[in-house]
PDB file of C-alpha atoms in Angstrom:
ATOM      1  CA  MET A   1       7.606  -0.102   4.967  1.00 32.00           C
ATOM      2  CA  MET A   2       5.290  -0.905   2.466  1.00 35.00           C
ATOM      3  CA  SER A   3       1.811  -1.677   1.908  1.00 35.00           C
ATOM      4  CA  ASN A   4      -0.878   0.840   1.959  1.00 42.00           C
ATOM      5  CA  GLN A   5      -3.217  -1.339   4.100  1.00 36.00           C
ATOM      6  CA  GLN A   6      -6.125   0.553   4.204  1.00 32.00           C
ATOM      7  CA  GLY A   7      -9.821   0.611   3.295  1.00 30.00           C
ATOM      8  CA  ALA A   8     -11.112  -2.793   3.976  1.00 28.00           C
ATOM      9  CA  GLN A   9      -9.572  -5.294   6.292  1.00 25.00           C
ATOM     10  CA  MET A  10      -6.296  -3.641   4.918  1.00 31.00           C
ATOM     11  CA  ARG A  11      -3.522  -2.939   7.041  1.00 34.00           C
ATOM     12  CA  PRO A  12      -5.116  -4.407  10.441  1.00 30.00           C
ATOM     13  CA  ASP A  13      -3.161  -2.832  13.257  1.00 30.00           C
ATOM     14  CA  SER A  14      -2.583  -6.534  14.593  1.00 27.00           C
ATOM     15  CA  GLU A  15      -0.624  -7.200  11.152  1.00 28.00           C
ATOM     16  CA  PRO A  16       1.401  -4.466   9.972  1.00 31.00           C
ATOM     17  CA  THR A  17       3.403  -4.743   6.832  1.00 33.00           C
ATOM     18  CA  ALA A  18       5.999  -3.159   5.014  1.00 34.00           C
ATOM     19  CA  GLY A  19       4.748   0.210   4.094  1.00 36.00           C
ATOM     20  CA  GLU A  20       2.602   0.195   7.075  1.00 35.00           C
ATOM     21  CA  HIS A  21       2.416   3.621   9.177  1.00 33.00           C
ATOM     22  CA  ALA A  22       2.338   4.114  12.773  1.00 32.00           C
ATOM     23  CA  THR A  23      -0.871   5.115  13.984  1.00 32.00           C
ATOM     24  CA  GLY A  24       0.250   8.385  15.639  1.00 34.00           C
ATOM     25  CA  GLN A  25      -0.605  11.229  13.473  1.00 35.00           C
ATOM     26  CA  THR A  26       2.670  13.132  14.174  1.00 43.00           C
ATOM     27  CA  ASP A  27       4.776  10.169  13.594  1.00 58.00           C
ATOM     28  CA  LEU A  28       3.517   8.765  10.342  1.00 58.00           C
ATOM     29  CA  PHE A  29       5.962   7.066   7.971  1.00 62.00           C
ATOM     30  CA  ASP A  30       6.420   8.602   4.744  1.00 69.00           C
ATOM     31  CA  TYR A  31       5.088   5.892   2.628  1.00 66.00           C
ATOM     32  CA  ASP A  32       4.852   8.273  -0.459  1.00 72.00           C
ATOM     33  CA  ALA A  33       8.578   8.897  -0.585  1.00 74.00           C
ATOM     34  CA  GLU A  34       9.108   5.241  -0.015  1.00 79.00           C
ATOM     35  CA  LEU A  35       7.143   4.292  -3.075  1.00 84.00           C
ATOM     36  CA  ARG A  36       7.940   7.039  -5.493  1.00 85.00           C
ATOM     37  CA  LEU A  37       9.360   4.787  -8.199  1.00 88.00           C
ATOM     38  CA  HIS A  38       6.396   2.434  -7.921  1.00 93.00           C
ATOM     39  CA  ASN A  39       3.796   5.385  -7.841  1.00 92.00           C
ATOM     40  CA  GLU A  40       5.071   6.870 -11.277  1.00 93.00           C
ATOM     41  CA  LEU A  41       4.236   3.453 -12.897  1.00 95.00           C
ATOM     42  CA  PHE A  42       1.048   2.846 -10.993  1.00 96.00           C
ATOM     43  CA  ARG A  43      -0.134   6.518 -11.973  1.00 95.00           C
ATOM     44  CA  ALA A  44       0.632   5.799 -15.821  1.00 96.00           C
ATOM     45  CA  ALA A  45      -1.331   2.443 -15.383  1.00 97.00           C
ATOM     46  CA  ALA A  46      -4.561   3.961 -13.937  1.00 97.00           C
ATOM     47  CA  ARG A  47      -4.787   6.476 -16.874  1.00 97.00           C
ATOM     48  CA  VAL A  48      -7.362   8.389 -14.951  1.00 98.00           C
ATOM     49  CA  GLY A  49      -9.501  10.295 -17.518  1.00 98.00           C
ATOM     50  CA  SER A  50     -10.830  13.921 -17.101  1.00 98.00           C
ATOM     51  CA  ARG A  51     -14.295  13.074 -16.298  1.00 98.00           C
ATOM     52  CA  ASP A  52     -13.746   9.730 -14.493  1.00 98.00           C
ATOM     53  CA  ARG A  53     -15.396   9.027 -11.075  1.00 98.00           C
ATOM     54  CA  VAL A  54     -12.615   7.173  -9.096  1.00 98.00           C
ATOM     55  CA  LEU A  55     -12.582   5.228  -6.078  1.00 98.00           C
ATOM     56  CA  ASP A  56      -9.204   4.754  -4.328  1.00 98.00           C
ATOM     57  CA  ILE A  57      -9.105   1.746  -1.916  1.00 98.00           C
ATOM     58  CA  GLY A  58      -6.617   2.040   0.999  1.00 96.00           C
ATOM     59  CA  CYS A  59      -5.882   5.660   0.126  1.00 95.00           C
ATOM     60  CA  GLY A  60      -3.669   6.412   3.298  1.00 92.00           C
ATOM     61  CA  MET A  61      -2.502   9.936   3.403  1.00 92.00           C
ATOM     62  CA  GLY A  62      -3.981  10.330  -0.112  1.00 95.00           C
ATOM     63  CA  GLN A  63      -1.349  10.846  -2.665  1.00 94.00           C
ATOM     64  CA  SER A  64      -3.087   8.372  -5.219  1.00 96.00           C
ATOM     65  CA  THR A  65      -6.147  10.204  -4.364  1.00 97.00           C
ATOM     66  CA  ARG A  66      -4.818  13.697  -5.037  1.00 97.00           C
ATOM     67  CA  GLU A  67      -3.138  12.553  -8.333  1.00 97.00           C
ATOM     68  CA  ALA A  68      -6.521  11.012  -9.546  1.00 98.00           C
ATOM     69  CA  ALA A  69      -8.306  14.243  -8.595  1.00 98.00           C
ATOM     70  CA  ARG A  70      -5.848  16.387 -10.814  1.00 97.00           C
ATOM     71  CA  ALA A  71      -6.583  14.127 -13.676  1.00 98.00           C
ATOM     72  CA  ALA A  72     -10.160  13.881 -13.094  1.00 98.00           C
ATOM     73  CA  VAL A  73     -10.693  17.557 -13.516  1.00 97.00           C
ATOM     74  CA  THR A  74     -14.363  17.394 -14.108  1.00 98.00           C
ATOM     75  CA  GLY A  75     -14.849  14.038 -12.144  1.00 98.00           C
ATOM     76  CA  SER A  76     -14.540  13.105  -8.726  1.00 98.00           C
ATOM     77  CA  VAL A  77     -12.451  10.903  -6.405  1.00 98.00           C
ATOM     78  CA  VAL A  78     -13.501   9.061  -3.244  1.00 98.00           C
ATOM     79  CA  GLY A  79     -10.602   7.899  -0.996  1.00 98.00           C
ATOM     80  CA  VAL A  80     -11.455   5.007   1.571  1.00 97.00           C
ATOM     81  CA  ASP A  81      -9.128   4.023   4.377  1.00 96.00           C
ATOM     82  CA  LEU A  82      -9.491   2.578   7.869  1.00 95.00           C
ATOM     83  CA  SER A  83      -6.688   4.893   9.475  1.00 93.00           C
ATOM     84  CA  ALA A  84      -8.231   8.022  11.009  1.00 95.00           C
ATOM     85  CA  PRO A  85      -4.925   9.646  11.456  1.00 92.00           C
ATOM     86  CA  MET A  86      -4.027   9.014   7.824  1.00 92.00           C
ATOM     87  CA  LEU A  87      -7.254  10.377   6.600  1.00 96.00           C
ATOM     88  CA  GLU A  88      -6.826  13.451   8.721  1.00 96.00           C
ATOM     89  CA  ARG A  89      -3.591  14.116   7.006  1.00 94.00           C
ATOM     90  CA  ALA A  90      -5.069  13.311   3.664  1.00 96.00           C
ATOM     91  CA  ARG A  91      -7.943  15.873   3.959  1.00 97.00           C
ATOM     92  CA  ARG A  92      -5.362  18.488   5.114  1.00 96.00           C
ATOM     93  CA  LEU A  93      -3.328  17.942   2.064  1.00 96.00           C
ATOM     94  CA  SER A  94      -6.259  18.069  -0.245  1.00 97.00           C
ATOM     95  CA  ASP A  95      -7.435  21.129   1.107  1.00 97.00           C
ATOM     96  CA  ASP A  96      -4.010  22.806   0.991  1.00 96.00           C
ATOM     97  CA  GLN A  97      -3.648  21.844  -2.438  1.00 96.00           C
ATOM     98  CA  GLY A  98      -7.098  23.180  -3.483  1.00 97.00           C
ATOM     99  CA  LEU A  99      -8.565  19.859  -4.750  1.00 97.00           C
ATOM    100  CA  PRO A 100     -12.461  20.083  -4.036  1.00 96.00           C
ATOM    101  CA  ASN A 101     -13.258  17.072  -6.056  1.00 98.00           C
ATOM    102  CA  ILE A 102     -12.174  14.699  -3.194  1.00 98.00           C
ATOM    103  CA  THR A 103     -14.144  13.133  -0.755  1.00 97.00           C
ATOM    104  CA  TYR A 104     -12.584  10.896   2.050  1.00 98.00           C
ATOM    105  CA  GLN A 105     -14.358   8.074   3.934  1.00 97.00           C
ATOM    106  CA  ARG A 106     -13.217   6.112   6.772  1.00 97.00           C
ATOM    107  CA  ALA A 107     -14.773   2.715   5.926  1.00 96.00           C
ATOM    108  CA  ASP A 108     -14.171  -1.114   5.492  1.00 96.00           C
ATOM    109  CA  ALA A 109     -14.201  -1.414   1.595  1.00 95.00           C
ATOM    110  CA  GLN A 110     -15.054  -5.109   2.178  1.00 95.00           C
ATOM    111  CA  VAL A 111     -18.395  -4.482   3.321  1.00 96.00           C
ATOM    112  CA  HIS A 112     -18.951  -0.740   2.890  1.00 97.00           C
ATOM    113  CA  ARG A 113     -22.150   0.144   0.901  1.00 97.00           C
ATOM    114  CA  PHE A 114     -20.847   2.057  -1.866  1.00 97.00           C
ATOM    115  CA  PRO A 115     -23.217   3.698  -4.451  1.00 97.00           C
ATOM    116  CA  SER A 116     -24.164   0.825  -6.966  1.00 97.00           C
ATOM    117  CA  ALA A 117     -22.651   1.067 -10.625  1.00 98.00           C
ATOM    118  CA  HIS A 118     -21.262   4.452  -9.764  1.00 98.00           C
ATOM    119  CA  PHE A 119     -17.443   4.558 -10.411  1.00 98.00           C
ATOM    120  CA  ASP A 120     -15.460   4.435 -13.674  1.00 98.00           C
ATOM    121  CA  LEU A 121     -12.338   3.290 -12.126  1.00 98.00           C
ATOM    122  CA  CYS A 122     -11.201   1.658  -9.065  1.00 98.00           C
ATOM    123  CA  ILE A 123      -7.558   1.943  -8.082  1.00 98.00           C
ATOM    124  CA  SER A 124      -5.483   0.626  -5.018  1.00 98.00           C
ATOM    125  CA  ARG A 125      -1.821   1.169  -4.356  1.00 96.00           C
ATOM    126  CA  PHE A 126      -0.791  -1.544  -1.988  1.00 94.00           C
ATOM    127  CA  GLY A 127      -4.195  -1.606  -0.212  1.00 94.00           C
ATOM    128  CA  SER A 128      -5.875  -4.489  -1.374  1.00 96.00           C
ATOM    129  CA  MET A 129      -4.108  -7.397   0.012  1.00 94.00           C
ATOM    130  CA  PHE A 130      -5.479  -7.504   3.470  1.00 92.00           C
ATOM    131  CA  PHE A 131      -9.128  -8.567   2.931  1.00 95.00           C
ATOM    132  CA  ALA A 132     -10.372 -11.491   5.074  1.00 94.00           C
ATOM    133  CA  ASP A 133     -12.368 -12.763   2.290  1.00 96.00           C
ATOM    134  CA  PRO A 134     -11.064 -11.273  -0.902  1.00 97.00           C
ATOM    135  CA  VAL A 135     -13.786 -12.622  -3.021  1.00 97.00           C
ATOM    136  CA  ALA A 136     -16.482 -11.152  -1.214  1.00 97.00           C
ATOM    137  CA  ALA A 137     -14.546  -7.884  -0.901  1.00 97.00           C
ATOM    138  CA  PHE A 138     -13.894  -7.436  -4.733  1.00 98.00           C
ATOM    139  CA  THR A 139     -17.541  -8.560  -5.301  1.00 98.00           C
ATOM    140  CA  ASN A 140     -18.665  -5.593  -3.098  1.00 98.00           C
ATOM    141  CA  ILE A 141     -16.137  -3.310  -4.738  1.00 98.00           C
ATOM    142  CA  GLY A 142     -17.395  -4.514  -8.098  1.00 98.00           C
ATOM    143  CA  ARG A 143     -21.000  -3.429  -7.471  1.00 98.00           C
ATOM    144  CA  ALA A 144     -19.741  -0.017  -7.053  1.00 98.00           C
ATOM    145  CA  LEU A 145     -18.310   0.027 -10.559  1.00 98.00           C
ATOM    146  CA  ARG A 146     -20.273   0.567 -13.832  1.00 98.00           C
ATOM    147  CA  PRO A 147     -20.120  -1.824 -16.642  1.00 97.00           C
ATOM    148  CA  ALA A 148     -16.685  -1.964 -18.398  1.00 97.00           C
ATOM    149  CA  ALA A 149     -15.031  -0.036 -15.487  1.00 98.00           C
ATOM    150  CA  ARG A 150     -11.556  -0.668 -14.736  1.00 98.00           C
ATOM    151  CA  LEU A 151      -9.769  -2.032 -11.603  1.00 98.00           C
ATOM    152  CA  VAL A 152      -5.960  -1.215 -11.348  1.00 98.00           C
ATOM    153  CA  LEU A 153      -4.197  -2.537  -8.410  1.00 98.00           C
ATOM    154  CA  LEU A 154      -0.494  -2.500  -7.111  1.00 97.00           C
ATOM    155  CA  VAL A 155       0.330  -5.537  -5.090  1.00 97.00           C
ATOM    156  CA  TRP A 156       3.657  -7.244  -3.933  1.00 95.00           C
ATOM    157  CA  GLN A 157       4.959 -10.283  -5.472  1.00 96.00           C
ATOM    158  CA  ASP A 158       6.308 -13.048  -3.390  1.00 93.00           C
ATOM    159  CA  ARG A 159       8.241 -12.456   0.047  1.00 89.00           C
ATOM    160  CA  ASP A 160      11.255 -14.127  -1.297  1.00 90.00           C
ATOM    161  CA  ARG A 161      11.448 -11.572  -4.171  1.00 93.00           C
ATOM    162  CA  ASN A 162      11.345  -8.699  -1.874  1.00 93.00           C
ATOM    163  CA  GLU A 163      14.420  -7.804  -0.201  1.00 93.00           C
ATOM    164  CA  TRP A 164      12.678  -5.382   2.258  1.00 90.00           C
ATOM    165  CA  ALA A 165      10.462  -8.306   3.542  1.00 84.00           C
ATOM    166  CA  SER A 166      13.436 -10.253   4.760  1.00 89.00           C
ATOM    167  CA  ALA A 167      16.687  -8.029   5.353  1.00 93.00           C
ATOM    168  CA  ILE A 168      15.232  -5.869   8.066  1.00 91.00           C
ATOM    169  CA  ARG A 169      13.325  -8.425   9.911  1.00 90.00           C
ATOM    170  CA  ARG A 170      16.422 -10.717   9.740  1.00 92.00           C
ATOM    171  CA  SER A 171      18.538  -8.100  11.447  1.00 93.00           C
ATOM    172  CA  LEU A 172      16.117  -7.811  14.328  1.00 92.00           C
ATOM    173  CA  THR A 173      15.212 -11.399  15.043  1.00 90.00           C
ATOM    174  CA  ALA A 174      15.932 -14.966  14.096  1.00 87.00           C
ATOM    175  CA  ALA A 175      12.240 -15.883  14.406  1.00 83.00           C
ATOM    176  CA  PRO A 176      10.589 -17.249  11.262  1.00 82.00           C
ATOM    177  CA  ALA A 177       8.440 -14.724   9.350  1.00 80.00           C
ATOM    178  CA  PRO A 178       4.689 -14.845   9.473  1.00 74.00           C
ATOM    179  CA  PRO A 179       2.961 -17.330   7.027  1.00 73.00           C
ATOM    180  CA  THR A 180       1.994 -15.768   3.643  1.00 72.00           C
ATOM    181  CA  GLY A 181      -1.195 -17.520   3.672  1.00 71.00           C
ATOM    182  CA  GLY A 182      -4.425 -15.586   4.249  1.00 79.00           C
ATOM    183  CA  PRO A 183      -4.573 -11.753   4.453  1.00 87.00           C
ATOM    184  CA  GLY A 184      -1.196  -9.771   4.267  1.00 89.00           C
ATOM    185  CA  PRO A 185       0.995  -8.114   1.947  1.00 90.00           C
ATOM    186  CA  PHE A 186       1.677 -11.220  -0.179  1.00 93.00           C
ATOM    187  CA  SER A 187      -2.162 -12.564  -0.669  1.00 95.00           C
ATOM    188  CA  LEU A 188      -2.099 -11.484  -4.224  1.00 97.00           C
ATOM    189  CA  ALA A 189       1.349 -12.481  -4.975  1.00 96.00           C
ATOM    190  CA  ASP A 190       0.600 -15.494  -7.009  1.00 96.00           C
ATOM    191  CA  PRO A 191      -0.787 -14.598 -10.484  1.00 98.00           C
ATOM    192  CA  THR A 192      -3.207 -17.750 -10.562  1.00 97.00           C
ATOM    193  CA  ILE A 193      -4.688 -17.009  -7.117  1.00 96.00           C
ATOM    194  CA  ALA A 194      -5.079 -13.376  -7.725  1.00 98.00           C
ATOM    195  CA  GLN A 195      -6.776 -14.094 -11.182  1.00 98.00           C
ATOM    196  CA  GLY A 196      -9.086 -16.632  -9.594  1.00 98.00           C
ATOM    197  CA  ILE A 197     -10.144 -14.351  -6.942  1.00 98.00           C
ATOM    198  CA  LEU A 198     -10.996 -11.618  -9.255  1.00 98.00           C
ATOM    199  CA  ALA A 199     -12.552 -13.893 -11.931  1.00 98.00           C
ATOM    200  CA  ALA A 200     -14.826 -15.264  -8.881  1.00 98.00           C
ATOM    201  CA  ALA A 201     -15.780 -11.596  -7.955  1.00 98.00           C
ATOM    202  CA  GLY A 202     -16.939 -11.109 -11.331  1.00 98.00           C
ATOM    203  CA  PHE A 203     -13.946  -9.237 -13.196  1.00 98.00           C
ATOM    204  CA  THR A 204     -12.562 -10.131 -16.683  1.00 98.00           C
ATOM    205  CA  GLN A 205      -9.574  -9.428 -18.727  1.00 98.00           C
ATOM    206  CA  VAL A 206      -7.218  -9.793 -15.714  1.00 98.00           C
ATOM    207  CA  SER A 207      -3.605  -8.969 -16.641  1.00 98.00           C
ATOM    208  CA  PHE A 208      -0.239  -8.633 -14.766  1.00 98.00           C
ATOM    209  CA  THR A 209       2.696  -6.118 -15.433  1.00 98.00           C
ATOM    210  CA  GLU A 210       5.760  -6.628 -13.296  1.00 97.00           C
ATOM    211  CA  VAL A 211       7.265  -3.752 -11.446  1.00 97.00           C
ATOM    212  CA  HIS A 212      10.737  -4.057 -10.499  1.00 97.00           C
ATOM    213  CA  GLU A 213      11.984  -0.890  -8.424  1.00 95.00           C
ATOM    214  CA  PRO A 214      13.824  -0.369  -5.240  1.00 94.00           C
ATOM    215  CA  VAL A 215      11.993   1.216  -2.123  1.00 92.00           C
ATOM    216  CA  PHE A 216      13.500   3.934  -0.236  1.00 92.00           C
ATOM    217  CA  TYR A 217      13.769   4.113   3.809  1.00 93.00           C
ATOM    218  CA  GLY A 218      15.426   7.342   3.911  1.00 93.00           C
ATOM    219  CA  PRO A 219      18.259   9.659   2.589  1.00 94.00           C
ATOM    220  CA  ASP A 220      20.765   8.171   5.131  1.00 96.00           C
ATOM    221  CA  PRO A 221      21.241   5.210   7.534  1.00 97.00           C
ATOM    222  CA  ALA A 222      20.455   7.310  10.470  1.00 96.00           C
ATOM    223  CA  ALA A 223      17.095   8.727   8.966  1.00 94.00           C
ATOM    224  CA  ALA A 224      16.313   5.062   7.592  1.00 94.00           C
ATOM    225  CA  PHE A 225      16.761   3.723  11.257  1.00 94.00           C
ATOM    226  CA  ASP A 226      14.448   6.198  12.596  1.00 92.00           C
ATOM    227  CA  ASN A 227      11.874   5.403   9.815  1.00 90.00           C
ATOM    228  CA  VAL A 228      12.108   1.745  10.578  1.00 90.00           C
ATOM    229  CA  LEU A 229      11.269   2.068  14.071  1.00 88.00           C
ATOM    230  CA  ARG A 230       8.218   3.916  13.089  1.00 84.00           C
ATOM    231  CA  LEU A 231       6.725   0.749  11.915  1.00 83.00           C
ATOM    232  CA  ARG A 232       4.809  -1.202  14.608  1.00 80.00           C
ATOM    233  CA  GLU A 233       5.858  -4.627  13.121  1.00 81.00           C
ATOM    234  CA  TYR A 234       9.517  -3.742  13.983  1.00 87.00           C
ATOM    235  CA  GLY A 235       8.789  -1.909  17.175  1.00 85.00           C
ATOM    236  CA  ASP A 236       6.998  -4.876  18.587  1.00 87.00           C
ATOM    237  CA  LEU A 237       9.832  -7.160  17.637  1.00 88.00           C
ATOM    238  CA  LEU A 238      12.282  -5.021  19.635  1.00 91.00           C
ATOM    239  CA  ALA A 239       9.806  -4.603  22.604  1.00 90.00           C
ATOM    240  CA  ASN A 240       9.637  -8.369  23.148  1.00 88.00           C
ATOM    241  CA  LEU A 241      13.421  -8.597  23.456  1.00 92.00           C
ATOM    242  CA  ASP A 242      15.274  -7.976  26.855  1.00 93.00           C
ATOM    243  CA  ALA A 243      17.617  -4.849  26.873  1.00 94.00           C
ATOM    244  CA  ALA A 244      20.954  -6.512  25.937  1.00 95.00           C
ATOM    245  CA  THR A 245      19.268  -8.454  23.101  1.00 95.00           C
ATOM    246  CA  ALA A 246      17.274  -5.430  21.681  1.00 94.00           C
ATOM    247  CA  GLU A 247      20.532  -3.375  21.639  1.00 95.00           C
ATOM    248  CA  GLN A 248      22.202  -6.138  19.847  1.00 96.00           C
ATOM    249  CA  ALA A 249      19.281  -6.362  17.236  1.00 95.00           C
ATOM    250  CA  ARG A 250      19.439  -2.292  16.805  1.00 95.00           C
ATOM    251  CA  THR A 251      23.318  -2.559  16.135  1.00 97.00           C
ATOM    252  CA  ARG A 252      22.581  -5.152  13.380  1.00 97.00           C
ATOM    253  CA  LEU A 253      19.691  -3.123  11.981  1.00 96.00           C
ATOM    254  CA  ARG A 254      22.043  -0.077  11.607  1.00 97.00           C
ATOM    255  CA  ALA A 255      24.553  -2.461   9.754  1.00 97.00           C
ATOM    256  CA  THR A 256      21.828  -3.495   7.498  1.00 97.00           C
ATOM    257  CA  LEU A 257      20.881  -0.163   6.667  1.00 97.00           C
ATOM    258  CA  ALA A 258      24.345   1.229   6.164  1.00 98.00           C
ATOM    259  CA  ALA A 259      24.979  -1.914   3.667  1.00 97.00           C
ATOM    260  CA  HIS A 260      22.087  -0.540   1.726  1.00 97.00           C
ATOM    261  CA  ASN A 261      23.084   3.082   1.524  1.00 98.00           C
ATOM    262  CA  THR A 262      23.553   3.944  -2.023  1.00 96.00           C
ATOM    263  CA  GLY A 263      25.073   7.571  -1.141  1.00 95.00           C
ATOM    264  CA  SER A 264      21.675   8.976  -2.488  1.00 94.00           C
ATOM    265  CA  GLY A 265      19.426   7.138  -0.014  1.00 95.00           C
ATOM    266  CA  VAL A 266      18.903   3.745   1.704  1.00 96.00           C
ATOM    267  CA  TYR A 267      17.148   1.585  -0.801  1.00 96.00           C
ATOM    268  CA  PHE A 268      15.911  -2.203  -0.857  1.00 95.00           C
ATOM    269  CA  ASP A 269      15.145  -4.353  -3.664  1.00 95.00           C
ATOM    270  CA  SER A 270      11.600  -5.130  -4.357  1.00 96.00           C
ATOM    271  CA  ARG A 271       9.158  -6.804  -7.012  1.00 97.00           C
ATOM    272  CA  ALA A 272       5.510  -5.884  -7.454  1.00 97.00           C
ATOM    273  CA  TRP A 273       2.621  -6.469  -9.721  1.00 98.00           C
ATOM    274  CA  ILE A 274       0.316  -4.056 -11.412  1.00 98.00           C
ATOM    275  CA  ILE A 275      -3.002  -5.849 -11.906  1.00 98.00           C
ATOM    276  CA  THR A 276      -5.611  -4.621 -14.340  1.00 98.00           C
ATOM    277  CA  ALA A 277      -9.189  -5.939 -14.923  1.00 98.00           C
ATOM    278  CA  ARG A 278     -12.432  -4.801 -15.935  1.00 98.00           C
ATOM    279  CA  ARG A 279     -16.238  -5.427 -14.910  1.00 97.00           C
ATOM    280  CA  PRO A 280     -18.104  -7.033 -17.763  1.00 93.00           C
TER     281      PRO A 280
END
């Protein structure tokens, strides 16, 4: 359920991740509810100023974009994503909330020609881990930032530190998880690798702050079950099973979700990084 894979080679349909939404507009996973606790910390770290021009990479349905727009009262925000259904939803929500200082673009942030040295701040909430060539992607993004502009990313730590990455999949299949190398939700999990990528792309003052918060799958196990099956990764796993095996997998999934029911919602443990950096 998590990872905002958007913008630039983020969240490719062939490789959904925790946090990925289904593509049908009427059946979008509620990513914002899932990441409420993470989002509070991310918003505080972003420190959007009243005059800032903000670029939001992998904006999804636009929660982080709208929050930036409310803070940048005399500034502006551009939200970028690859998902047309999510951008349509984002535009509608922004219009409904009366936020005229937002523009949404369907674009690949890895190669999109942003205005040069234009933005004061670039943010990305679980939307920067899916670049095919991360150095090239962050170099391209860096060109869009003015000198001394800030970069603030929220990314996952290693798979083995994220319960959501293993528990649900394990309930559905005994097949090994996809490798973590290359584009994917854990591509920036190693601080040494992430720092090297950002330094090669021209960023300085790279720092990491740990986020240890649970993620929310639904108010009860039944709702969480429906939410999980909205995610393409898990739907595909079930689709590849015969009827009897698929039903057994569903039974195990229900048991896993019930075991994570706190009484106030179904939660799984997770760990992430807030990465901050600057353009020279």
